[in-house]
XYZ file of C-alpha atoms in Angstrom:
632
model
C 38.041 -67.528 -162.101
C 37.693 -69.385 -158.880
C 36.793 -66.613 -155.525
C 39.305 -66.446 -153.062
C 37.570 -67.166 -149.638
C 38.432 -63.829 -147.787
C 38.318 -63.900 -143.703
C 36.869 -60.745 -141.796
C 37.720 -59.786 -138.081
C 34.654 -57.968 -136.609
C 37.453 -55.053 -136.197
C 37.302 -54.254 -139.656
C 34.169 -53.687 -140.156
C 33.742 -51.589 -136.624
C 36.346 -49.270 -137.453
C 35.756 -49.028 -141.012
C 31.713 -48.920 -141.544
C 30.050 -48.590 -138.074
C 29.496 -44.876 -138.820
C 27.831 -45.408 -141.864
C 27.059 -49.407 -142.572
C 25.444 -48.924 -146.043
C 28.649 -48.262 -147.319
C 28.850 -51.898 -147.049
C 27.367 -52.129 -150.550
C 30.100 -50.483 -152.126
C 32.476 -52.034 -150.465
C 31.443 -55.985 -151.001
C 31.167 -55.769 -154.765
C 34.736 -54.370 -155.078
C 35.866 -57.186 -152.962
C 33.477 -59.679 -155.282
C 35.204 -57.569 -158.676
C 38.674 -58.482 -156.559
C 37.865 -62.226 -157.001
C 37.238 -62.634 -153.054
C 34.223 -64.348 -151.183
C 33.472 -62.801 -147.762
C 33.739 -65.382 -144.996
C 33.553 -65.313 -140.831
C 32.538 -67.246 -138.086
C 29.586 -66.931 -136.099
C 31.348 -66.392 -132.995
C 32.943 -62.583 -134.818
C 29.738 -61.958 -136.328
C 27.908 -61.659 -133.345
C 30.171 -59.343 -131.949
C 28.564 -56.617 -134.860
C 25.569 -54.431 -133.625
C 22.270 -55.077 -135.497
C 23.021 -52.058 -138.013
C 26.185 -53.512 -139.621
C 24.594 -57.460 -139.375
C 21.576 -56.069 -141.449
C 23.751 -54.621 -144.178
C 25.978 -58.328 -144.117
C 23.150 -60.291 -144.051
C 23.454 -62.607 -147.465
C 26.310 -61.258 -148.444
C 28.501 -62.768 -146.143
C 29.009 -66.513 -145.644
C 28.799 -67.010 -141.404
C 30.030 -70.433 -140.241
C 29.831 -71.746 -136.999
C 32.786 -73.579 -135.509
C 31.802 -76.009 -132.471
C 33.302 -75.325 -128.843
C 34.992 -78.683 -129.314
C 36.672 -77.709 -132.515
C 38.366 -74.736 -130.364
C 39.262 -76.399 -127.207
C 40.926 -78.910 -129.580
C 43.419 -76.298 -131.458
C 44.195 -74.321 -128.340
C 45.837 -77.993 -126.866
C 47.480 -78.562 -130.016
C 48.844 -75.360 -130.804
C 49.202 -74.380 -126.555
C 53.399 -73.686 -126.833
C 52.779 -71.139 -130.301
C 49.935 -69.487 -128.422
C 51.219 -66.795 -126.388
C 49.574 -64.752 -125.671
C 46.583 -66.701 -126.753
C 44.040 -65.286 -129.322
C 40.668 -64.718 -127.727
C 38.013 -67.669 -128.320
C 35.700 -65.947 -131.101
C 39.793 -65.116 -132.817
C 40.725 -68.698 -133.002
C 37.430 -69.730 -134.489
C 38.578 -67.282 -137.384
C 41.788 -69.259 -137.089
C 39.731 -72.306 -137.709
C 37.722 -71.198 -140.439
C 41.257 -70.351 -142.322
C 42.508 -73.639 -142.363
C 39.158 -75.335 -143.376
C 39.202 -72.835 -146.632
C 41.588 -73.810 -149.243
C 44.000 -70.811 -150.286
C 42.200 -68.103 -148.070
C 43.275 -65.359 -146.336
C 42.322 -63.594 -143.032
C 42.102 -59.729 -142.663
C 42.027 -58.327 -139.356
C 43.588 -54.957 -137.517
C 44.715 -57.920 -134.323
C 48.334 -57.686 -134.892
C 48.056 -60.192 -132.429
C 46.118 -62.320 -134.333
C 47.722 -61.567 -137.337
C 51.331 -62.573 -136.420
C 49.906 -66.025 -134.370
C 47.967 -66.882 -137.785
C 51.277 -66.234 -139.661
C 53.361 -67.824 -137.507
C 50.968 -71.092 -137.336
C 50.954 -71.150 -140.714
C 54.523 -70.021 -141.393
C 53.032 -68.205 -144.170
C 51.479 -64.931 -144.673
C 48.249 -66.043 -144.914
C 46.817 -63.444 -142.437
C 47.072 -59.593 -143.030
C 46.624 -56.087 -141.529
C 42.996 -54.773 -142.477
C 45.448 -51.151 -143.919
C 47.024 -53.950 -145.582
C 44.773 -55.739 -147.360
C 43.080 -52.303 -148.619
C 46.513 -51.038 -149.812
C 46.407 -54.218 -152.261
C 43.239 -53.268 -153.591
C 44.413 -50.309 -154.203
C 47.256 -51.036 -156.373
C 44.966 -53.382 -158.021
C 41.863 -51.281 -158.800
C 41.772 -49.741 -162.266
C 38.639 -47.835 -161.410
C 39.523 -44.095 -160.034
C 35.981 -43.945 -157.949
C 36.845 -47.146 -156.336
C 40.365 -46.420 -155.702
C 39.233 -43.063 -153.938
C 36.342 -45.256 -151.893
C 39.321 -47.494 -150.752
C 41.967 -44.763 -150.048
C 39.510 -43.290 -147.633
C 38.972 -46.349 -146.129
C 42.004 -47.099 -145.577
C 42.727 -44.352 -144.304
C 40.669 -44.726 -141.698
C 41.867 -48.309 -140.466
C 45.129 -47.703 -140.854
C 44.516 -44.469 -138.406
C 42.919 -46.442 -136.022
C 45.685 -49.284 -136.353
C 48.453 -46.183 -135.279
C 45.952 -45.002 -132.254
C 45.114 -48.206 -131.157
C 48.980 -48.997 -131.149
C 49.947 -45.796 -129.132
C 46.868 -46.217 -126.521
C 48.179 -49.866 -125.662
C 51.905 -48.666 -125.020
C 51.658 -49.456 -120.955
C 51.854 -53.055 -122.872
C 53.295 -52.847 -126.110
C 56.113 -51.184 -127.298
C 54.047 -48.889 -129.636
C 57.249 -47.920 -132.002
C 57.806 -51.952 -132.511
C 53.944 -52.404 -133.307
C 53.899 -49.671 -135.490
C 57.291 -50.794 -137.597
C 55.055 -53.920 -137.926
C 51.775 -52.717 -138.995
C 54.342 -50.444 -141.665
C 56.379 -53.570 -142.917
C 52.635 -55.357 -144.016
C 52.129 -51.803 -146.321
C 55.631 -52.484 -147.789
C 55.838 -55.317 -148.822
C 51.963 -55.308 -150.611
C 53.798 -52.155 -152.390
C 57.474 -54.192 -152.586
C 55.246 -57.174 -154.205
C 53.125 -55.446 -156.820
C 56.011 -53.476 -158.145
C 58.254 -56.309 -158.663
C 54.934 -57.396 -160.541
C 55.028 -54.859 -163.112
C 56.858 -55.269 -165.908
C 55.098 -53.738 -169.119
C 57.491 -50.880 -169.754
C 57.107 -47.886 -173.029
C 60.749 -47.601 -174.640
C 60.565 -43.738 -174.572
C 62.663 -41.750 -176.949
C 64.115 -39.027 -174.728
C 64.685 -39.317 -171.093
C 62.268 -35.785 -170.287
C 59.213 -38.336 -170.982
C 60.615 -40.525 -168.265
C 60.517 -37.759 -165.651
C 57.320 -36.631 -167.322
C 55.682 -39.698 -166.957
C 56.998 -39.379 -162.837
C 55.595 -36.709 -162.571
C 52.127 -37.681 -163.482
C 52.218 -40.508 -161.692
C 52.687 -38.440 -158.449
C 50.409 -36.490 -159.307
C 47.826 -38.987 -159.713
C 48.900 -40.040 -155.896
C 47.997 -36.637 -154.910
C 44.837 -36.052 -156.191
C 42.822 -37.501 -153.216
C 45.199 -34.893 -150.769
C 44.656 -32.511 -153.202
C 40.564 -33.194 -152.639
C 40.614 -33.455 -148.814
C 42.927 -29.901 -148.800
C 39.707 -28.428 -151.065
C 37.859 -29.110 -148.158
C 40.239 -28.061 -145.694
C 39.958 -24.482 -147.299
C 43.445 -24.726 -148.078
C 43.153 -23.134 -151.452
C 46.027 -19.999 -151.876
C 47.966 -22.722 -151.045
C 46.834 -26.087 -153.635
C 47.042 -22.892 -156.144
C 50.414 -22.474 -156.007
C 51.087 -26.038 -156.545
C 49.157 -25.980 -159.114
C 50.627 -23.988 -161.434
C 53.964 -25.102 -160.695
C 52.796 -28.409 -161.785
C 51.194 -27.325 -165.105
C 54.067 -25.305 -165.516
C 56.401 -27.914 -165.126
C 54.528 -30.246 -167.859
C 53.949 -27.164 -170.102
C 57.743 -26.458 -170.376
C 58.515 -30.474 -170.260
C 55.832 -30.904 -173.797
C 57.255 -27.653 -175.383
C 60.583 -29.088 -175.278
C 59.462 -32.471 -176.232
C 57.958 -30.730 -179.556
C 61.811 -30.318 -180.914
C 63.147 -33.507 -179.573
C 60.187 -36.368 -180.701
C 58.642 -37.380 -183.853
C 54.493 -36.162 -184.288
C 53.729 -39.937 -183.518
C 55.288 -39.787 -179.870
C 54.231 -36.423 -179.144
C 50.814 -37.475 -179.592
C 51.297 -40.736 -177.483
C 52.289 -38.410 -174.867
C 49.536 -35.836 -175.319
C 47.106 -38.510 -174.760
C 48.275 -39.567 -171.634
C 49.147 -35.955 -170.268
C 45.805 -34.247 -171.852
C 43.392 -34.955 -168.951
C 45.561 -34.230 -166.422
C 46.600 -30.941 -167.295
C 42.114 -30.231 -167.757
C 41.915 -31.509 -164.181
C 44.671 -29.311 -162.775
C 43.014 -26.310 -164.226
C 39.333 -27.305 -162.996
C 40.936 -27.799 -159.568
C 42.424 -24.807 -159.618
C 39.215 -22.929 -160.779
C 37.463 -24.996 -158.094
C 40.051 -22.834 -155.207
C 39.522 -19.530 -156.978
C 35.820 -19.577 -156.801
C 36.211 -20.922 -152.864
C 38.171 -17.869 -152.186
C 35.658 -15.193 -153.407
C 36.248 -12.020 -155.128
C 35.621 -10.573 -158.374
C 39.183 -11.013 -159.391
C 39.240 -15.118 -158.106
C 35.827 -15.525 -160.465
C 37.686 -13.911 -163.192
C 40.454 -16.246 -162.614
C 38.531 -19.372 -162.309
C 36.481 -18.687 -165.962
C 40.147 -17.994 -167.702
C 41.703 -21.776 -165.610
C 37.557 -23.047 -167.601
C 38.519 -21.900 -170.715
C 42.013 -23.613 -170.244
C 40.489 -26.843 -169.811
C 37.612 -26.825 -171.902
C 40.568 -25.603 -174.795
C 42.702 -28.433 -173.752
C 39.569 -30.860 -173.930
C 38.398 -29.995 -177.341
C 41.703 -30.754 -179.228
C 43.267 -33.458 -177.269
C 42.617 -37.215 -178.375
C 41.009 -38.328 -174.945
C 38.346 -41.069 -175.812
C 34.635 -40.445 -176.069
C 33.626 -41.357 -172.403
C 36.354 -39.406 -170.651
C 35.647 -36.277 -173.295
C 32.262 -36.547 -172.323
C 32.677 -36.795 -168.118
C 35.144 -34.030 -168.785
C 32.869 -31.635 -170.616
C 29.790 -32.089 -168.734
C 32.213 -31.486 -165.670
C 33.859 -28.063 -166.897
C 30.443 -26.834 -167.958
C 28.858 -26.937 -164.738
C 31.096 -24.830 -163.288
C 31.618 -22.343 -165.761
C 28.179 -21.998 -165.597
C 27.828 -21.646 -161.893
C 31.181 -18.745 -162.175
C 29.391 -17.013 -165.421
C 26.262 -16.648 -162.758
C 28.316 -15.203 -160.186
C 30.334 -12.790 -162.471
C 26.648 -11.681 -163.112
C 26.921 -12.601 -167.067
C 23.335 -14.343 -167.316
C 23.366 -13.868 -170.773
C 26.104 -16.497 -171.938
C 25.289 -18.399 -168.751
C 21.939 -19.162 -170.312
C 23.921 -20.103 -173.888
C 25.450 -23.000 -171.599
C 22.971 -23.700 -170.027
C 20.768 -24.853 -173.060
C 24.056 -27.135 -173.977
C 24.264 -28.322 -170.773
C 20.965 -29.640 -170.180
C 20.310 -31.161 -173.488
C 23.927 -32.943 -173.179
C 23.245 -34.333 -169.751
C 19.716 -35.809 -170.931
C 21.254 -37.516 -174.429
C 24.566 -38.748 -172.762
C 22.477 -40.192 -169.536
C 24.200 -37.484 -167.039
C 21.116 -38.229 -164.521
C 22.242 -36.511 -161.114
C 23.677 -33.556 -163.275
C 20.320 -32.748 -165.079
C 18.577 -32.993 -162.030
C 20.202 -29.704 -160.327
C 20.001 -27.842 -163.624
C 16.819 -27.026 -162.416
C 18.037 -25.029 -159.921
C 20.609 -23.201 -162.370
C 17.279 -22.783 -164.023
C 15.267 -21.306 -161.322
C 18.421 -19.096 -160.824
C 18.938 -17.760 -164.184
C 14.965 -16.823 -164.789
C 15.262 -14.850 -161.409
C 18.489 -13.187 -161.514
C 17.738 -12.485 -165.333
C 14.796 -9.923 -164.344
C 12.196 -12.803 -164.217
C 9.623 -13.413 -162.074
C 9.652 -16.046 -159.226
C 8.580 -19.578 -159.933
C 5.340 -20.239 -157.815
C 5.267 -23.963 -158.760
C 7.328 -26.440 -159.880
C 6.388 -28.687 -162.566
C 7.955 -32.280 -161.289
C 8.488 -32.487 -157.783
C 11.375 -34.758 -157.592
C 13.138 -31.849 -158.585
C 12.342 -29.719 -155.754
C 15.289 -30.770 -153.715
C 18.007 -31.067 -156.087
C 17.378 -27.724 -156.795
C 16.493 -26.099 -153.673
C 20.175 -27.010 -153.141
C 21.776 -25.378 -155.526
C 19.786 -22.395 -154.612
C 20.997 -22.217 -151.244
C 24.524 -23.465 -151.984
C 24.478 -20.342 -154.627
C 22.814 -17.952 -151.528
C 25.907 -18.531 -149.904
C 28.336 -18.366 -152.653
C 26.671 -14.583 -153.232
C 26.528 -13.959 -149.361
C 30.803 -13.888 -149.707
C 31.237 -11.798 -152.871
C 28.453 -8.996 -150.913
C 25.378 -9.450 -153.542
C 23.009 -8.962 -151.249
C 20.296 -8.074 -153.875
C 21.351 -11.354 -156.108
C 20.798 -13.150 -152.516
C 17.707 -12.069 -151.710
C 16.082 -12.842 -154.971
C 17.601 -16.327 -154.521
C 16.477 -16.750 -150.864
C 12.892 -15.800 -151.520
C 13.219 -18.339 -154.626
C 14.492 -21.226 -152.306
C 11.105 -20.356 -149.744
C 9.086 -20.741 -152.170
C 10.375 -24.241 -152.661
C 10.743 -24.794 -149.317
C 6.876 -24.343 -148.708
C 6.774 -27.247 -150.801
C 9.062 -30.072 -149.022
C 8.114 -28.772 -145.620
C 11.092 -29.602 -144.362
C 12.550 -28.014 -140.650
C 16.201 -27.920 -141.791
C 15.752 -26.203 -145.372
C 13.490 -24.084 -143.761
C 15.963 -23.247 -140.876
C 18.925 -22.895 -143.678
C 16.810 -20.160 -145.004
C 16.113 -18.474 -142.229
C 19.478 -18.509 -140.792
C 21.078 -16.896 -144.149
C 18.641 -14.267 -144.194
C 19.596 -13.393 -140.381
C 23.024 -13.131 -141.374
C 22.031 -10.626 -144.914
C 20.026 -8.639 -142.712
C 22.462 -7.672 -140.027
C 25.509 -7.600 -142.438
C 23.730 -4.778 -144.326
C 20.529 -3.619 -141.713
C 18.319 -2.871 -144.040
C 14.387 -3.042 -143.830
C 13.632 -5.218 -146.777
C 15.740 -7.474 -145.666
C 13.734 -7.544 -142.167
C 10.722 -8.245 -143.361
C 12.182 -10.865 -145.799
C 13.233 -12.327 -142.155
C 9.707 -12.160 -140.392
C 8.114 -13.940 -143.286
C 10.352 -16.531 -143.422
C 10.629 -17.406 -139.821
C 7.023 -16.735 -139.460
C 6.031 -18.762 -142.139
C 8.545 -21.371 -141.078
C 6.819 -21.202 -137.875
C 3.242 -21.792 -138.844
C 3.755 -24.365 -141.632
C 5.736 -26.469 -139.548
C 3.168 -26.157 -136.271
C 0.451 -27.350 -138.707
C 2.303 -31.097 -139.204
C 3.342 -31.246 -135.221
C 7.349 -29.855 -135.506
C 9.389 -28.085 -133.793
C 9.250 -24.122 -134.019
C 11.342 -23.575 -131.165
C 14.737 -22.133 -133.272
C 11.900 -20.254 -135.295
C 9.970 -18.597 -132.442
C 13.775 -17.279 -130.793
C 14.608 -15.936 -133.819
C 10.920 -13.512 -134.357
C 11.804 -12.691 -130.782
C 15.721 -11.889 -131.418
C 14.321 -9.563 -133.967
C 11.539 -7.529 -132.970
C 11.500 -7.556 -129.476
C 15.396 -7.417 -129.193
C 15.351 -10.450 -126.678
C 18.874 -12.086 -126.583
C 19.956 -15.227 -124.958
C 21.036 -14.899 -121.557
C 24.646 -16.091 -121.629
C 27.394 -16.902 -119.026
C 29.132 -13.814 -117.450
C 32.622 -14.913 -118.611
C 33.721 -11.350 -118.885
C 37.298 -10.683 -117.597
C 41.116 -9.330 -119.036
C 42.708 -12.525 -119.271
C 40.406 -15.401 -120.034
C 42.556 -19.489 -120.976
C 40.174 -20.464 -123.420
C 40.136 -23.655 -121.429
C 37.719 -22.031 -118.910
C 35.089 -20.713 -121.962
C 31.908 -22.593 -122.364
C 31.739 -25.101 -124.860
C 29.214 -23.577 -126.970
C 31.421 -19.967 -127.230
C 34.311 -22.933 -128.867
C 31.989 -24.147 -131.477
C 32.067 -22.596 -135.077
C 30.823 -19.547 -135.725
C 29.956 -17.753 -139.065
C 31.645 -14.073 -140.201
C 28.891 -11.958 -141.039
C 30.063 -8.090 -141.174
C 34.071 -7.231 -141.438
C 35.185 -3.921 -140.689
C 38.603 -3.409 -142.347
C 40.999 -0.813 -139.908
C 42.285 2.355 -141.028
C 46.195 3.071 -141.161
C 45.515 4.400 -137.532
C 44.170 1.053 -136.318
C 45.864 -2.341 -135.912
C 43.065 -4.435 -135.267
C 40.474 -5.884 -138.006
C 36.444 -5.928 -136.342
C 34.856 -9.143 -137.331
C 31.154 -9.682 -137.010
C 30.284 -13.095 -136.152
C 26.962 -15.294 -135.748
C 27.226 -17.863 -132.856
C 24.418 -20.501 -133.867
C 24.916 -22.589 -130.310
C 24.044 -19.748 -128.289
C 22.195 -17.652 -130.604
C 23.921 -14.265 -130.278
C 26.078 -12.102 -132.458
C 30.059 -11.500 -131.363
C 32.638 -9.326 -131.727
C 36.172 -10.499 -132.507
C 38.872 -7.792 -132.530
C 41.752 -9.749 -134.679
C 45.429 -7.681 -134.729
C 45.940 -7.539 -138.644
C 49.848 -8.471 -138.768
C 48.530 -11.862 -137.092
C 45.574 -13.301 -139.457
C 47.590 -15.810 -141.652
C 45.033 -15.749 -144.489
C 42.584 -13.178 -145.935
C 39.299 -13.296 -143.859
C 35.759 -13.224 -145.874
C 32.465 -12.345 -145.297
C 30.644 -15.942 -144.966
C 33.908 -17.549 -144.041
C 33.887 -19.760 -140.213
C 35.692 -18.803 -137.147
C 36.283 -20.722 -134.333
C 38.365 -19.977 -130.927
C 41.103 -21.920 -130.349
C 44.183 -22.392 -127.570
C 45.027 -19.110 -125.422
C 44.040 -16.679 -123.949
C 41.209 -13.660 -124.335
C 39.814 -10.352 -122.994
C 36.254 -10.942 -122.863
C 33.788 -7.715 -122.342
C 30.062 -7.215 -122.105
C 29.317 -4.832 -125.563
C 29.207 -1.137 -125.329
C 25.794 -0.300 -125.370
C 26.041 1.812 -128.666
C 27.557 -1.391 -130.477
C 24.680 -3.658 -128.880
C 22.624 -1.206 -130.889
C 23.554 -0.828 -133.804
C 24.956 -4.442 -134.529
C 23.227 -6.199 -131.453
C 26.228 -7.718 -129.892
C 26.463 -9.577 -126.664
C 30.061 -9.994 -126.518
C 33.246 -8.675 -127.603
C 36.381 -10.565 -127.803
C 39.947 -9.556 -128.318
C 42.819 -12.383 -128.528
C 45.775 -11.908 -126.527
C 48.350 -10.512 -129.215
C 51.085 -13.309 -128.641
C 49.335 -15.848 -126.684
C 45.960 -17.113 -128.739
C 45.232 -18.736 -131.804
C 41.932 -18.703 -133.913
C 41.110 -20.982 -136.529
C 39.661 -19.677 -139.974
C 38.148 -21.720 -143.019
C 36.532 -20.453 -145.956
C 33.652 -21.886 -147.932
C 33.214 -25.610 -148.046
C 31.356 -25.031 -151.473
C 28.095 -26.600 -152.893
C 26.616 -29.683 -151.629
C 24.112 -30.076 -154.204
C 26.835 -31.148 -156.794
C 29.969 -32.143 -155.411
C 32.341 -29.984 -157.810
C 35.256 -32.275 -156.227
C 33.057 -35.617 -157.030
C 35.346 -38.550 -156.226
C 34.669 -39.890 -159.913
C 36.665 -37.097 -161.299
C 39.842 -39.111 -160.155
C 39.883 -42.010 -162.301
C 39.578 -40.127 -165.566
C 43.250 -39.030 -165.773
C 44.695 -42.727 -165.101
C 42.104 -44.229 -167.658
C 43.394 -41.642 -170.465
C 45.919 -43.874 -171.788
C 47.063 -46.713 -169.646
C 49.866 -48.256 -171.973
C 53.137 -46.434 -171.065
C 52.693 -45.665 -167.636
C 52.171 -48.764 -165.984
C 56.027 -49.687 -165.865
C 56.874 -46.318 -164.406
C 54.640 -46.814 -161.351
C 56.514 -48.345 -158.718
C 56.020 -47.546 -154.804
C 53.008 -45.173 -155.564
C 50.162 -45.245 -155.460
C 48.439 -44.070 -158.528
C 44.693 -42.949 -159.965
C-alpha cells in the first residue's frame, strides 16, 4: 500500500505531546499502521523545543523550502491571502503541493481554511479532526483510547484558543467551524459503512444500539473512575446490564439457538466488563458491604466468562483481569485462605500465557498474603527487579486498608513495604511510608504505632543522609512527633473568612484521617484532616444535611469557593489530636470538594487495554449499526 505523506503544524505536536514527548512513540506507529508518512518543513520544526525534536528525530521527514520558494507563492497567491499565513505556515503550504495526494494537519484554522481554499479541496484539516478519523478507523481498543485522549486534548485547546482570540474572532463562528471538520469525518465514514447483519427481530437492533453506545462510553466511564464518581457509574451500571439481561431473556423465546448464540458472542464481554467496572466502584467506595458487593459483580463475570464463546485471547485478557481483583477484594474481606487458592492460578497463568507486567506485582500479593496469613516478614527479596512492582502494591493495599479502619492489617503491610524500601533507597517510597504511618498513628493514637513512626522516619533519615539526600520532610516529621513542634502558620483566624483571601497552601488537597460521626443532638460531622503543604493537622466542622456524598477515612478534601470561620484550636483538641486549626464552612455560602480513593497505581485495574476487548468479541454484525459514534 503506498504511505500517504501526512503534513504536521508544530501546533500539534505542542499541544498534544509537549508534556510528555515520548508519547511520540506511540503515536507515530499508529499513524505508520494508518498508511501515513510524517512530513514538515524545517522552518515548523524548528519552532519545537529540543525535548519533542529528540523524540522526532528519524522519524519524521524535515524538508527545507528556500526563502525564494516563499516569496514566490505569497506574489502569486497575494489576493487569496488574507490574512496571510505566517512565513514558516506557507512553507507547510509548499511542502503540500510538492507531495502528491497529501494532507496537512494543523489546529491554524487560519491556515487550514487558506490551504483549503487554495486548493479548493479539503486537503488541509483540524488536528481534532484528523484524530477523530483515526478513531473511526482504528480496530485496536488500546489505540483508540490513546487517540480519544489525545484528541481530547487538541480539540480542548482548539475551543480555548478560539474563545481567548474573541477581541478578533467571532469565537461562536470559529467554533461552528472547527465542529463542521468533526462532522463531516463522522458524516463520511458512516456513509462508508455498509456491511449490515439481517437480524431476525427488531429487539437485536436496539440491542446492538445499545452496545454500541456503550462502547462510546467506556473511556467516560474510565475518566469518571478516576473522578471518584462511583455511587453514581453504579447506577448506570446496572441499568445497563439490566437492560441487556431483560433484552437476551426475551430474545430466548423469539430466535432460533443459532442467533441467540450469534448474539451472545457479541454481548458476552460486555456484560463481564460492566460487572468488573462496577466491582472496580464498589471496592473505591470502601466498606465491608461494597467488598462484599464487588466479589458477588467477580463472580458475575468470571460466570459469564467461563460459558460464553469469546475467543481464546479475549478469554484469556478477561480471566487474568477478573482474577486480579478478586484476589486483591478476597485480601481485603480478610479471606487469605481462598485468596492464596487464586493466587497459585494466577501466577502460574500469567507466566504460561506471557502476562509479564501482571506476574511481576504478584509478588507483592505474595509478600501480602505470607504476612497477613500469620507469616513472618520477608527480610530479602530473591530478584530485585521485583522490588518495585511490589513495593507498590504494598502501599497501594496500605491505603486500601487505611479506608476500611484495619489498622493492624496496615501496619503489618507498612513495616513489609520498609523493609523493601531499605532496599531501593528511594526518598519518595520512603516518604509514602512515612506519611501513611503519620496518618495510622493519629487516626487511632496508639504507641505501637509511634514507634512504628520514629523508625521509619528515623531510618528514612539516616539511610538517605548516607547517599547525600534530602532529610528535610523526615527531620520535621521526628520533630512534629516528639517534641510537639508544629509549623508556624499564617494567623488567618477570623468569623467570616472569602476563601479568596486563604493562603494557597490551606487550598491544596488535604487527606481525611479521623471522622467523628455527630450524635442526633449535633448537626455537624468533625473531620480530621492532614495538610501535607503546611504540615499540620485541621479541623473541618462539615453540617451533615450539606455533604453530597458519604465521606471516608483516607478520602481527599479540599476548600473550595466561600466563605469560612477560621479559629486557632482549643487547647484540649491541640492535645489530644494536635490541631492547629479549625474550620467551619459558612452553612449556605461555601463549598468543599470531596474525592475518594484514586485506587492502585501498581496495576492499573482500569488499564486502557481493557477497552478494545468488547469491540473485538465479534465484529460481524455490528459494524452496520455504528453510525455517528464512536465505538471501542
Amino acid at each position: 500500500m503506498n504511505s500517504i505523506p501526512l503534513i504536521f503544524d508544530s501546533n500539534f505536536f505542542i499541544i498534544g505531546f509537549k508534556d510528555n514527548p515520548e508519547s511520540l512513540n506511540e503515536f507515530i506507529p499508529i499513524c505508520e499502521k494508518h498508511g501515513y508518512q510524517l512530513y514538515t518543513s524545517l522552518k515548523v520544526f524548528q519552532e519545537l523545543d529540543w525535548r519533542l525534536r529528540r523524540n522526532l528525530l528519524n522519524k519524521i521527514h524535515v524538508l527545507n523550502i528556500e526563502k525564494k520558494e516563499v516569496d514566490i507563492f505569497i506574489n502569486k497567491n497575494r489576493d487569496k491571502l488574507s490574512p496571510p499565513p505566517q512565513r514558516p505556515d506557507i512553507t507547510l503550504i509548499i511542502l503540500l503541493n510538492q507531495l502528491k495526494n497529501s494532507l496537512l494537519v494543523s489546529s491554524d484554522l487560519n491556515l487550514v481554511q487558506t490551504v483549503n481554499l487554495i486548493n479548493n479541496s479539503s486537503t488541509a484539516m483540524m488536528g481534532s479532526a484528523f484524530l477523530l478519523k483515526m478513531m473511526e478507523e482504528e480496530r485496536d481498543g488500546r489505540l483508540k483510547y490513546l487517540l480519544w485522549q489525545l484528541r481530547e486534548k487538541i480539540y480542548n485547546e482548539e475551543i480555548r484558543y478560539s474563545i481567548q482570540r474573541k477581541t478578533f474572532y467571532d469565537p461562536v463562528t470559529r467554533i461552528k467551524l472547527i465542529e463542521q471538520q468533526s462532522l463531516n469525518i463522522i458524516k463520511n465514514i458512516s456513509s462508508s459503512v455498509t456491511e449490515i447483519y439481517d437480524w431476525s427481530a427488531p429487539e437485536i437492533n436496539q440491542l446492538m444500539n445499545l452496545l454500541s453506545n456503550l462502547r462510546a462510553d467506556y473511556p467516560k466511564f474510565i475518566e469518571e473512575i478516576n473522578d471518584g464518581k462511583y455511587e453514581g457509574l453504579i447506577n448506570s451500571f446496572n441499568n445497563i446490564r439490566k437492560e441487556i439481561y431483560d433484552t437476551l431473556l426475551l430474545l430466548n423465546w423469539q430466535t432460533d439457538r443459532g442467533e441467540s448464540e450469534r448474539v451472545m458472542r457479541i454481548v458476552a464481554s460486555d456484560l463481564i466488563l460492566l460487572n468488573y467496572l462496577t466491582a472496580i466502584c464498589y471496592v473505591y467506595m470502601g466498606g465491608k458491604d461494597n467488598l462484599y458487593n464487588a466479589f458477588r459483580r467477580l463472580e458475575s463475570a468470571s460466570g459469564i466468562l467461563m460459558i460464553s464463546p469469546v475467543p481464546s485471547r479475549i478469554y484469556r485478557e478477561l480471566m487474568i483481569t477478573i482474577h486480579q481483583l478478586r484476589m486483591i477484594v478476597l485480601i481485603l474481606l480478610k479471606r487469605y485462605d481462598e485468596a492464596i487458592f487464586y493466587f497459585s492460578l494466577f501466577e502460574r497463568k500469567c507466566d504460561e500465557w506471557g502476562f509479564h507486567k501482571q506476574f511481576e506485582f504478584s509478588k507483592g500479593i505474595y509478600y501480602a498474603l505470607i504476612n497477613l496469613n500469620g507469616g513472618q516478614l520477608i527480610e530479602k527479596i530473591s530478584d530485585v527487579k521485583y522490588i518495585r512492582p511490589a513495593l507498590r502494591f504494598l502501599l497501594d493495599l496500605a491505603h486500601q486498608l487505611f479506608m476500611l479502619n484495619q489498622v493492624n492489617e496496615m501496619k503489618i503491610i507498612l513495616n513489609q513495604a520498609f523493609i523493601l524500601s531499605m532496599e531501593l533507597k528511594d526518598e519518595n517510597y520512603f516518604q509514602e511510608i512515612v506519611n501513611m504511618t503519620l496518618l495510622l498513628y493519629y487516626s487511632s493514637d496508639r504507641t505501637d504505632f509511634l514507634l512504628d513512626l520514629i523508625k521509619f522516619a528515623e531510618g528514612a533519615k539516616k539511610t538517605l543522609a548516607v547517599i547525600n539526600r534530602s532529610t528535610m520532610n523526615f527531620e520535621n516529621i521526628i520533630n512534629e512527633i516528639k517534641y510537639r513542634k508544629i509549623p508556624l502558620i499564617p494567623d488567618i483566624s477570623g468569623k467570616n473568612v472569602s476563601a479568596n483571601n486563604l493562603p494557597s497552601p490551606l487550598l491544596e488537597w488535604m487527606t481525611v484521617y479521623k471522622i467523628l460521626r455527630p450524635d442526633h443532638k449535633e448537626d455537624t460531622i468533625r473531620v480530621f484532616c492532614r495538610n501535607w503543604k503546611l504540615g499540620v493537622n485541621i479541623l473541618i466542622n462539615i453540617y451533615k444535611d450539606k455533604i453530597s456524598r458519604p465521606i471516608n477515612q483516607g478520602d481527599i478534601i479540599k476548600i473550595g469557593e466561600g466563605y469560612y470561620k477560621i479559629l486557632k484550636s482549643k487547647k484540649q483538641i491541640n492535645q489530644r489530636f494536635n490541631i492547629s486549626l479549625e474550620i467551619t464552612p459558612e452553612r449556605n455560602n461555601s463549598r468543599l470538594y470531596i474525592q475518594g480513593s484514586q485506587g492502585f497505581k501498581c496495576i492499573d485495574l482500569c488499564d486502557s487495554s481493557i477497552l478494545g476487548l468488547a469491540a473485538q468479541a465479534e465484529r460481524k454484525g455490528i459494524t452496520g449499526i455504528i453510525k455517528n459514534k464512536l465505538h471501542l
